[in-house]
Amino acid sequence: MRFELPDGLPYGWTYRLLATVCSRITSGGTPSRRVKEYFGGNVNWVKTQELLDRKLVDTEEKITVSGLNNSSAKLLPENTVLLAMYGATVGKLGILEKESTCNQACCAFICDPKQSDYRFLFYVLLGNRTNIIGLASGAAQQNLSGQQLKLVELAFPPLALQKNIANVLASIDDRIDHNRVLAANLEAIARQLFKSWFVDFDPVRAKAAGEKPSGLADDIAILFPDRFVESELGEIPEGWSTAHLADLIHAERGLSYKGAGLADRESGKSMHNLNSVLEGGGYKYAGIKFYTGAFKERHIAKAGDIIVANTEQGHKHRLIGFPAIIPTSCDEGLFSHHLYRVRLLRGAATTRYWLYYALMAPDVREQIIGHANGSTVNMLKPTGLQVPLVVLPLLRLCQQFDDIVKALHELIEASIAESAVLTNLRDLLLPRLISGKLRVEDAVSLVEETIA
């Protein structure tokens, strides 16, 4: 099963079977779920849905040494390249950053370092994904086999050139990974700040104890009181109040659209939908759809609007009730009926970012999801965004919070925008580099111009 280069093999390159560039090609295994002692350890266990075409540092589930020793799971070395062989994720890839195991739906390629650079193997598999998926069989579910993959024959340059090509592409992916971590860290800072100020009341507790609030400028510290008072939600800072969300917001359900109206980016109007909200909260850029059908003014959403997921398959509450803020890079668009658009009422004594993070606060979420129900599909009633009772800080303090968090969100959006440019550059360079059509030196110049 040779995948030949369309313009012929460059000088010095050869077609190699994957079985000859790897010291081992294998699959993983799943310890018995009936034995509780096999799960909950500290050994990474990779599932195919965790293969996201990038490095794999951690896993959702971990197994124990006993689970490893008493099942078909195998301990794989760092730098192993994984490829999904079954189902919706077939062809997706990952690189192990540390020793790990994987399930049987992953094919593990352990490179022979004298034959191939593991990063080049990752990129050549990525560049040939369409060809590889074409080998899959099955109607309802596409399946590849390890034996098929061993017999795949791809073009490989000499080892030194493999390393140089991989260095170029990895430099792009490393910057994308850096931006991803940066964005996650900035978001974590914003959430922690909200929790400290408005959930745990740390500055108030410090002042009540006669101490100066840690890490706060004087002009912000002075806005916090130094004592608590009783309320229907228990003790709250003096001068603060309680309010129902209905007194602060207006929630509008989005457009009930028809599939026939879905279009491409060039001809349709952008439409935020259920796939535009991340599990746990936040905006999912890849989820945008485009629509050409009829709509009304109330179905329009603008940059800065808060959208809230009102639907979820199942009842795990990983998505339903969670909010996202439409980024500033988005033009005026639509939002679907699987979302509520949430805006502050005129004169509401609070701010947008305070509201956004309040919707994710545990006490508020508990009240919100208490109004979600349904058998197979869980639905959030409008009352879920109206009746929750919240602790409302002084407006000046909310404004200070917004000033800080707005700056964090601007950095997050900038890092995501840069990553989008870098992803496009990598996708442009990859097929040309792994076919020998572009010199490494020229690719390096393009990368340096983009990252500079």
Tab-separated table of N, CA, C and O in Angstrom, residues 133-229:
chain	number	residue	atom	x	y	z
A	133	ILE	N	-7.088	6.932	5.983
A	133	ILE	CA	-8.504	6.688	6.269
A	133	ILE	C	-9.146	5.904	5.127
A	133	ILE	O	-10.048	5.087	5.329
A	134	GLY	N	-8.660	6.125	3.902
A	134	GLY	CA	-9.189	5.406	2.742
A	134	GLY	C	-8.990	3.902	2.827
A	134	GLY	O	-9.656	3.143	2.107
A	135	LEU	N	-8.075	3.462	3.688
A	135	LEU	CA	-7.847	2.026	3.864
A	135	LEU	C	-8.870	1.387	4.801
A	135	LEU	O	-8.981	0.164	4.872
A	136	ALA	N	-9.603	2.236	5.539
A	136	ALA	CA	-10.519	1.719	6.554
A	136	ALA	C	-11.691	0.986	5.919
A	136	ALA	O	-12.156	1.328	4.828
A	137	SER	N	-12.177	-0.006	6.605
A	137	SER	CA	-13.336	-0.770	6.147
A	137	SER	C	-14.459	-0.622	7.153
A	137	SER	O	-14.255	-0.187	8.288
A	138	GLY	N	-15.660	-0.981	6.732
A	138	GLY	CA	-16.815	-0.920	7.618
A	138	GLY	C	-17.756	0.182	7.206
A	138	GLY	O	-17.324	1.281	6.841
A	139	ALA	N	-19.037	-0.090	7.278
A	139	ALA	CA	-20.052	0.884	6.874
A	139	ALA	C	-20.439	1.773	8.046
A	139	ALA	O	-20.278	2.993	8.006
A	140	ALA	N	-20.937	1.157	9.113
A	140	ALA	CA	-21.383	1.946	10.268
A	140	ALA	C	-20.205	2.577	10.995
A	140	ALA	O	-20.277	3.701	11.470
A	141	GLN	N	-19.095	1.844	11.063
A	141	GLN	CA	-17.915	2.357	11.760
A	141	GLN	C	-16.667	1.998	10.966
A	141	GLN	O	-16.451	0.840	10.634
A	142	GLN	N	-15.860	3.025	10.680
A	142	GLN	CA	-14.626	2.779	9.926
A	142	GLN	C	-13.582	2.136	10.834
A	142	GLN	O	-13.395	2.552	11.980
A	143	ASN	N	-12.902	1.142	10.300
A	143	ASN	CA	-11.899	0.419	11.085
A	143	ASN	C	-10.615	0.231	10.296
A	143	ASN	O	-10.642	-0.113	9.107
A	144	LEU	N	-9.499	0.492	10.963
A	144	LEU	CA	-8.181	0.153	10.436
A	144	LEU	C	-7.626	-0.981	11.286
A	144	LEU	O	-8.051	-1.188	12.418
A	145	SER	N	-6.652	-1.668	10.750
A	145	SER	CA	-5.985	-2.702	11.539
A	145	SER	C	-4.490	-2.400	11.603
A	145	SER	O	-3.929	-1.748	10.714
A	146	GLY	N	-3.877	-2.877	12.678
A	146	GLY	CA	-2.435	-2.691	12.814
A	146	GLY	C	-1.680	-3.347	11.684
A	146	GLY	O	-0.643	-2.831	11.237
A	147	GLN	N	-2.176	-4.472	11.205
A	147	GLN	CA	-1.494	-5.166	10.111
A	147	GLN	C	-1.516	-4.326	8.843
A	147	GLN	O	-0.524	-4.261	8.110
A	148	GLN	N	-2.649	-3.664	8.572
A	148	GLN	CA	-2.723	-2.769	7.426
A	148	GLN	C	-1.687	-1.657	7.540
A	148	GLN	O	-0.978	-1.332	6.582
A	149	LEU	N	-1.603	-1.091	8.701
A	149	LEU	CA	-0.719	0.063	8.901
A	149	LEU	C	0.745	-0.324	8.792
A	149	LEU	O	1.569	0.474	8.320
A	150	LYS	N	1.097	-1.520	9.203
A	150	LYS	CA	2.482	-1.974	9.061
A	150	LYS	C	2.904	-2.021	7.600
A	150	LYS	O	4.082	-1.821	7.267
A	151	LEU	N	1.943	-2.267	6.717
A	151	LEU	CA	2.249	-2.426	5.294
A	151	LEU	C	2.102	-1.129	4.501
A	151	LEU	O	2.268	-1.127	3.281
A	152	VAL	N	1.768	-0.026	5.179
A	152	VAL	CA	1.722	1.275	4.501
A	152	VAL	C	3.147	1.705	4.162
A	152	VAL	O	4.063	1.592	4.976
A	153	GLU	N	3.312	2.198	2.931
A	153	GLU	CA	4.631	2.597	2.441
A	153	GLU	C	4.594	4.089	2.104
A	153	GLU	O	3.794	4.534	1.282
A	154	LEU	N	5.460	4.862	2.792
A	154	LEU	CA	5.485	6.310	2.632
A	154	LEU	C	6.877	6.783	2.251
A	154	LEU	O	7.866	6.071	2.443
A	155	ALA	N	6.935	8.008	1.728
A	155	ALA	CA	8.217	8.585	1.305
A	155	ALA	C	8.965	9.154	2.512
A	155	ALA	O	8.418	9.962	3.269
A	156	PHE	N	10.221	8.738	2.657
A	156	PHE	CA	11.081	9.218	3.743
A	156	PHE	C	12.376	9.769	3.167
A	156	PHE	O	13.031	9.110	2.349
A	157	PRO	N	12.784	10.959	3.586
A	157	PRO	CA	14.100	11.466	3.207
A	157	PRO	C	15.165	10.897	4.136
A	157	PRO	O	14.832	10.195	5.113
A	158	PRO	N	16.436	11.194	3.912
A	158	PRO	CA	17.476	10.776	4.860
A	158	PRO	C	17.170	11.311	6.260
A	158	PRO	O	16.478	12.326	6.427
A	159	LEU	N	17.699	10.633	7.268
A	159	LEU	CA	17.356	10.936	8.655
A	159	LEU	C	17.636	12.391	9.019
A	159	LEU	O	16.831	13.034	9.711
A	160	ALA	N	18.758	12.930	8.562
A	160	ALA	CA	19.094	14.321	8.902
A	160	ALA	C	18.040	15.283	8.368
A	160	ALA	O	17.655	16.239	9.043
A	161	LEU	N	17.554	15.032	7.158
A	161	LEU	CA	16.534	15.893	6.582
A	161	LEU	C	15.197	15.693	7.294
A	161	LEU	O	14.434	16.643	7.480
A	162	GLN	N	14.920	14.461	7.701
A	162	GLN	CA	13.715	14.230	8.499
A	162	GLN	C	13.707	15.136	9.730
A	162	GLN	O	12.706	15.774	10.050
A	163	LYS	N	14.849	15.172	10.417
A	163	LYS	CA	14.955	15.980	11.633
A	163	LYS	C	14.768	17.461	11.324
A	163	LYS	O	14.089	18.187	12.074
A	164	ASN	N	15.348	17.936	10.227
A	164	ASN	CA	15.227	19.352	9.876
A	164	ASN	C	13.783	19.722	9.532
A	164	ASN	O	13.289	20.785	9.922
A	165	ILE	N	13.128	18.861	8.779
A	165	ILE	CA	11.719	19.104	8.444
A	165	ILE	C	10.873	19.103	9.713
A	165	ILE	O	10.023	19.980	9.922
A	166	ALA	N	11.121	18.124	10.579
A	166	ALA	CA	10.366	18.038	11.826
A	166	ALA	C	10.616	19.253	12.707
A	166	ALA	O	9.695	19.742	13.375
A	167	ASN	N	11.844	19.760	12.706
A	167	ASN	CA	12.156	20.945	13.515
A	167	ASN	C	11.307	22.138	13.094
A	167	ASN	O	10.817	22.898	13.933
A	168	VAL	N	11.149	22.312	11.780
A	168	VAL	CA	10.367	23.443	11.275
A	168	VAL	C	8.911	23.325	11.705
A	168	VAL	O	8.322	24.253	12.267
A	169	LEU	N	8.320	22.168	11.439
A	169	LEU	CA	6.900	21.977	11.749
A	169	LEU	C	6.649	21.964	13.259
A	169	LEU	O	5.663	22.520	13.743
A	170	ALA	N	7.590	21.368	14.002
A	170	ALA	CA	7.436	21.319	15.462
A	170	ALA	C	7.566	22.709	16.075
A	170	ALA	O	6.936	22.994	17.099
A	171	SER	N	8.378	23.582	15.465
A	171	SER	CA	8.504	24.944	16.004
A	171	SER	C	7.173	25.675	15.932
A	171	SER	O	6.830	26.473	16.818
A	172	ILE	N	6.405	25.393	14.887
A	172	ILE	CA	5.073	25.990	14.768
A	172	ILE	C	4.137	25.396	15.809
A	172	ILE	O	3.433	26.113	16.528
A	173	ASP	N	4.125	24.068	15.904
A	173	ASP	CA	3.228	23.420	16.853
A	173	ASP	C	3.591	23.758	18.295
A	173	ASP	O	2.705	23.864	19.155
A	174	ASP	N	4.891	23.933	18.570
A	174	ASP	CA	5.294	24.315	19.926
A	174	ASP	C	4.753	25.693	20.279
A	174	ASP	O	4.335	25.932	21.419
A	175	ARG	N	4.766	26.611	19.305
A	175	ARG	CA	4.227	27.947	19.566
A	175	ARG	C	2.708	27.880	19.766
A	175	ARG	O	2.154	28.563	20.632
A	176	ILE	N	2.050	27.020	18.984
A	176	ILE	CA	0.606	26.837	19.163
A	176	ILE	C	0.319	26.258	20.545
A	176	ILE	O	-0.604	26.701	21.247
A	177	ASP	N	1.112	25.275	20.969
A	177	ASP	CA	0.950	24.692	22.303
A	177	ASP	C	1.189	25.744	23.386
A	177	ASP	O	0.469	25.793	24.392
A	178	HIS	N	2.216	26.575	23.178
A	178	HIS	CA	2.501	27.652	24.131
A	178	HIS	C	1.298	28.578	24.261
A	178	HIS	O	0.899	28.952	25.379
A	179	ASN	N	0.709	28.948	23.141
A	179	ASN	CA	-0.458	29.828	23.165
A	179	ASN	C	-1.644	29.166	23.852
A	179	ASN	O	-2.415	29.814	24.563
A	180	ARG	N	-1.798	27.859	23.624
A	180	ARG	CA	-2.903	27.123	24.250
A	180	ARG	C	-2.742	27.123	25.775
A	180	ARG	O	-3.704	27.361	26.518
A	181	VAL	N	-1.523	26.872	26.235
A	181	VAL	CA	-1.255	26.863	27.679
A	181	VAL	C	-1.417	28.267	28.253
A	181	VAL	O	-1.982	28.452	29.339
A	182	LEU	N	-0.920	29.267	27.515
A	182	LEU	CA	-1.051	30.649	27.974
A	182	LEU	C	-2.514	31.029	28.151
A	182	LEU	O	-2.906	31.599	29.176
A	183	ALA	N	-3.331	30.708	27.150
A	183	ALA	CA	-4.754	31.037	27.218
A	183	ALA	C	-5.414	30.324	28.409
A	183	ALA	O	-6.227	30.922	29.125
A	184	ALA	N	-5.066	29.066	28.613
A	184	ALA	CA	-5.644	28.308	29.733
A	184	ALA	C	-5.224	28.907	31.066
A	184	ALA	O	-6.035	28.997	32.004
A	185	ASN	N	-3.966	29.316	31.171
A	185	ASN	CA	-3.472	29.905	32.421
A	185	ASN	C	-4.141	31.249	32.704
A	185	ASN	O	-4.495	31.555	33.851
A	186	LEU	N	-4.313	32.066	31.661
A	186	LEU	CA	-4.967	33.360	31.844
A	186	LEU	C	-6.426	33.177	32.270
A	186	LEU	O	-6.934	33.902	33.127
A	187	GLU	N	-7.089	32.210	31.658
A	187	GLU	CA	-8.477	31.924	32.042
A	187	GLU	C	-8.537	31.425	33.486
A	187	GLU	O	-9.440	31.809	34.251
A	188	ALA	N	-7.565	30.606	33.873
A	188	ALA	CA	-7.533	30.105	35.249
A	188	ALA	C	-7.324	31.255	36.238
A	188	ALA	O	-7.911	31.259	37.330
A	189	ILE	N	-6.516	32.236	35.851
A	189	ILE	CA	-6.291	33.408	36.710
A	189	ILE	C	-7.599	34.167	36.903
A	189	ILE	O	-7.950	34.571	38.017
A	190	ALA	N	-8.334	34.369	35.810
A	190	ALA	CA	-9.604	35.093	35.891
A	190	ALA	C	-10.590	34.352	36.791
A	190	ALA	O	-11.266	34.971	37.636
A	191	ARG	N	-10.675	33.041	36.642
A	191	ARG	CA	-11.615	32.263	37.463
A	191	ARG	C	-11.210	32.290	38.938
A	191	ARG	O	-12.055	32.380	39.830
A	192	GLN	N	-9.904	32.208	39.179
A	192	GLN	CA	-9.434	32.222	40.556
A	192	GLN	C	-9.666	33.579	41.196
A	192	GLN	O	-10.015	33.675	42.381
A	193	LEU	N	-9.494	34.652	40.424
A	193	LEU	CA	-9.744	35.986	40.948
A	193	LEU	C	-11.212	36.151	41.333
A	193	LEU	O	-11.532	36.695	42.399
A	194	PHE	N	-12.106	35.682	40.467
A	194	PHE	CA	-13.543	35.754	40.786
A	194	PHE	C	-13.834	34.969	42.062
A	194	PHE	O	-14.549	35.452	42.946
A	195	LYS	N	-13.296	33.785	42.159
A	195	LYS	CA	-13.541	32.933	43.322
A	195	LYS	C	-13.027	33.609	44.596
A	195	LYS	O	-13.703	33.619	45.625
A	196	SER	N	-11.834	34.192	44.520
A	196	SER	CA	-11.240	34.822	45.691
A	196	SER	C	-12.051	36.025	46.153
A	196	SER	O	-12.322	36.183	47.345
A	197	TRP	N	-12.453	36.872	45.201
A	197	TRP	CA	-13.161	38.104	45.556
A	197	TRP	C	-14.624	37.874	45.914
A	197	TRP	O	-15.121	38.427	46.886
A	198	PHE	N	-15.304	37.047	45.070
A	198	PHE	CA	-16.766	37.027	45.125
A	198	PHE	C	-17.377	35.730	45.645
A	198	PHE	O	-18.593	35.653	45.822
A	199	VAL	N	-16.565	34.707	45.864
A	199	VAL	CA	-17.074	33.439	46.408
A	199	VAL	C	-16.491	33.193	47.800
A	199	VAL	O	-17.216	32.981	48.778
A	200	ASP	N	-15.161	33.253	47.885
A	200	ASP	CA	-14.506	33.013	49.177
A	200	ASP	C	-14.383	34.284	50.015
A	200	ASP	O	-14.091	34.204	51.221
A	201	PHE	N	-14.543	35.452	49.381
A	201	PHE	CA	-14.455	36.749	50.060
A	201	PHE	C	-13.111	36.926	50.771
A	201	PHE	O	-13.044	37.464	51.895
A	202	ASP	N	-12.033	36.503	50.149
A	202	ASP	CA	-10.708	36.553	50.782
A	202	ASP	C	-10.315	37.952	51.248
A	202	ASP	O	-9.828	38.110	52.389
A	203	PRO	N	-10.489	38.996	50.408
A	203	PRO	CA	-10.087	40.332	50.880
A	203	PRO	C	-10.888	40.791	52.105
A	203	PRO	O	-10.349	41.453	53.001
A	204	VAL	N	-12.180	40.455	52.155
A	204	VAL	CA	-13.011	40.833	53.301
A	204	VAL	C	-12.541	40.103	54.556
A	204	VAL	O	-12.432	40.693	55.649
A	205	ARG	N	-12.245	38.833	54.412
A	205	ARG	CA	-11.787	38.044	55.561
A	205	ARG	C	-10.455	38.575	56.070
A	205	ARG	O	-10.217	38.615	57.302
A	206	ALA	N	-9.597	38.977	55.147
A	206	ALA	CA	-8.306	39.527	55.571
A	206	ALA	C	-8.501	40.818	56.352
A	206	ALA	O	-7.907	41.013	57.430
A	207	LYS	N	-9.344	41.711	55.841
A	207	LYS	CA	-9.577	42.991	56.527
A	207	LYS	C	-10.279	42.785	57.862
A	207	LYS	O	-10.011	43.491	58.841
A	208	ALA	N	-11.188	41.797	57.908
A	208	ALA	CA	-11.880	41.503	59.165
A	208	ALA	C	-10.906	41.008	60.227
A	208	ALA	O	-11.124	41.188	61.430
A	209	ALA	N	-9.807	40.379	59.771
A	209	ALA	CA	-8.782	39.883	60.691
A	209	ALA	C	-7.715	40.937	60.968
A	209	ALA	O	-6.705	40.651	61.628
A	210	GLY	N	-7.929	42.142	60.455
A	210	GLY	CA	-6.976	43.218	60.680
A	210	GLY	C	-5.751	43.152	59.795
A	210	GLY	O	-4.725	43.781	60.088
A	211	GLU	N	-5.844	42.399	58.700
A	211	GLU	CA	-4.710	42.235	57.789
A	211	GLU	C	-4.976	42.956	56.471
A	211	GLU	O	-6.133	43.224	56.112
A	212	LYS	N	-3.923	43.250	55.755
A	212	LYS	CA	-4.062	43.856	54.439
A	212	LYS	C	-4.310	42.750	53.413
A	212	LYS	O	-3.595	41.745	53.400
A	213	PRO	N	-5.329	42.911	52.559
A	213	PRO	CA	-5.590	41.879	51.541
A	213	PRO	C	-4.368	41.635	50.662
A	213	PRO	O	-3.745	42.589	50.172
A	214	SER	N	-4.026	40.395	50.493
A	214	SER	CA	-2.815	40.035	49.753
A	214	SER	C	-2.947	40.354	48.264
A	214	SER	O	-3.945	40.014	47.630
A	215	GLY	N	-1.915	41.017	47.720
A	215	GLY	CA	-1.823	41.233	46.277
A	215	GLY	C	-2.745	42.282	45.711
A	215	GLY	O	-2.846	42.413	44.483
A	216	LEU	N	-3.427	43.083	46.556
A	216	LEU	CA	-4.361	44.088	46.060
A	216	LEU	C	-3.788	45.489	46.200
A	216	LEU	O	-3.217	45.842	47.238
A	217	ALA	N	-3.961	46.284	45.144
A	217	ALA	CA	-3.590	47.692	45.224
A	217	ALA	C	-4.523	48.385	46.209
A	217	ALA	O	-5.667	47.959	46.423
A	218	ASP	N	-4.040	49.466	46.812
A	218	ASP	CA	-4.820	50.154	47.841
A	218	ASP	C	-6.170	50.638	47.322
A	218	ASP	O	-7.170	50.592	48.045
A	219	ASP	N	-6.193	51.125	46.044
A	219	ASP	CA	-7.455	51.667	45.524
A	219	ASP	C	-8.496	50.579	45.287
A	219	ASP	O	-9.694	50.874	45.183
A	220	ILE	N	-8.057	49.316	45.194
A	220	ILE	CA	-9.006	48.202	45.079
A	220	ILE	C	-9.340	47.661	46.464
A	220	ILE	O	-10.506	47.396	46.778
A	221	ALA	N	-8.329	47.532	47.317
A	221	ALA	CA	-8.548	46.986	48.664
A	221	ALA	C	-9.569	47.809	49.438
A	221	ALA	O	-10.376	47.262	50.212
A	222	ILE	N	-9.559	49.126	49.232
A	222	ILE	CA	-10.465	49.988	49.985
A	222	ILE	C	-11.935	49.743	49.634
A	222	ILE	O	-12.837	50.079	50.404
A	223	LEU	N	-12.197	49.126	48.477
A	223	LEU	CA	-13.570	48.858	48.050
A	223	LEU	C	-14.196	47.681	48.791
A	223	LEU	O	-15.425	47.499	48.747
A	224	PHE	N	-13.358	46.871	49.441
A	224	PHE	CA	-13.883	45.721	50.182
A	224	PHE	C	-14.186	46.138	51.621
A	224	PHE	O	-13.380	46.826	52.258
A	225	PRO	N	-15.328	45.725	52.164
A	225	PRO	CA	-15.631	46.008	53.575
A	225	PRO	C	-14.786	45.147	54.505
A	225	PRO	O	-14.057	44.249	54.044
A	226	ASP	N	-14.909	45.393	55.785
A	226	ASP	CA	-14.112	44.636	56.755
A	226	ASP	C	-14.972	43.820	57.710
A	226	ASP	O	-14.525	43.420	58.777
A	227	ARG	N	-16.217	43.572	57.324
A	227	ARG	CA	-17.092	42.760	58.161
A	227	ARG	C	-18.174	42.102	57.313
A	227	ARG	O	-18.388	42.480	56.167
A	228	PHE	N	-18.863	41.133	57.922
A	228	PHE	CA	-19.930	40.397	57.249
A	228	PHE	C	-21.264	40.687	57.929
A	228	PHE	O	-21.316	41.054	59.112
A	229	VAL	N	-22.331	40.491	57.161
A	229	VAL	CA	-23.685	40.596	57.702
A	229	VAL	C	-24.473	39.370	57.253
A	229	VAL	O	-24.106	38.694	56.281
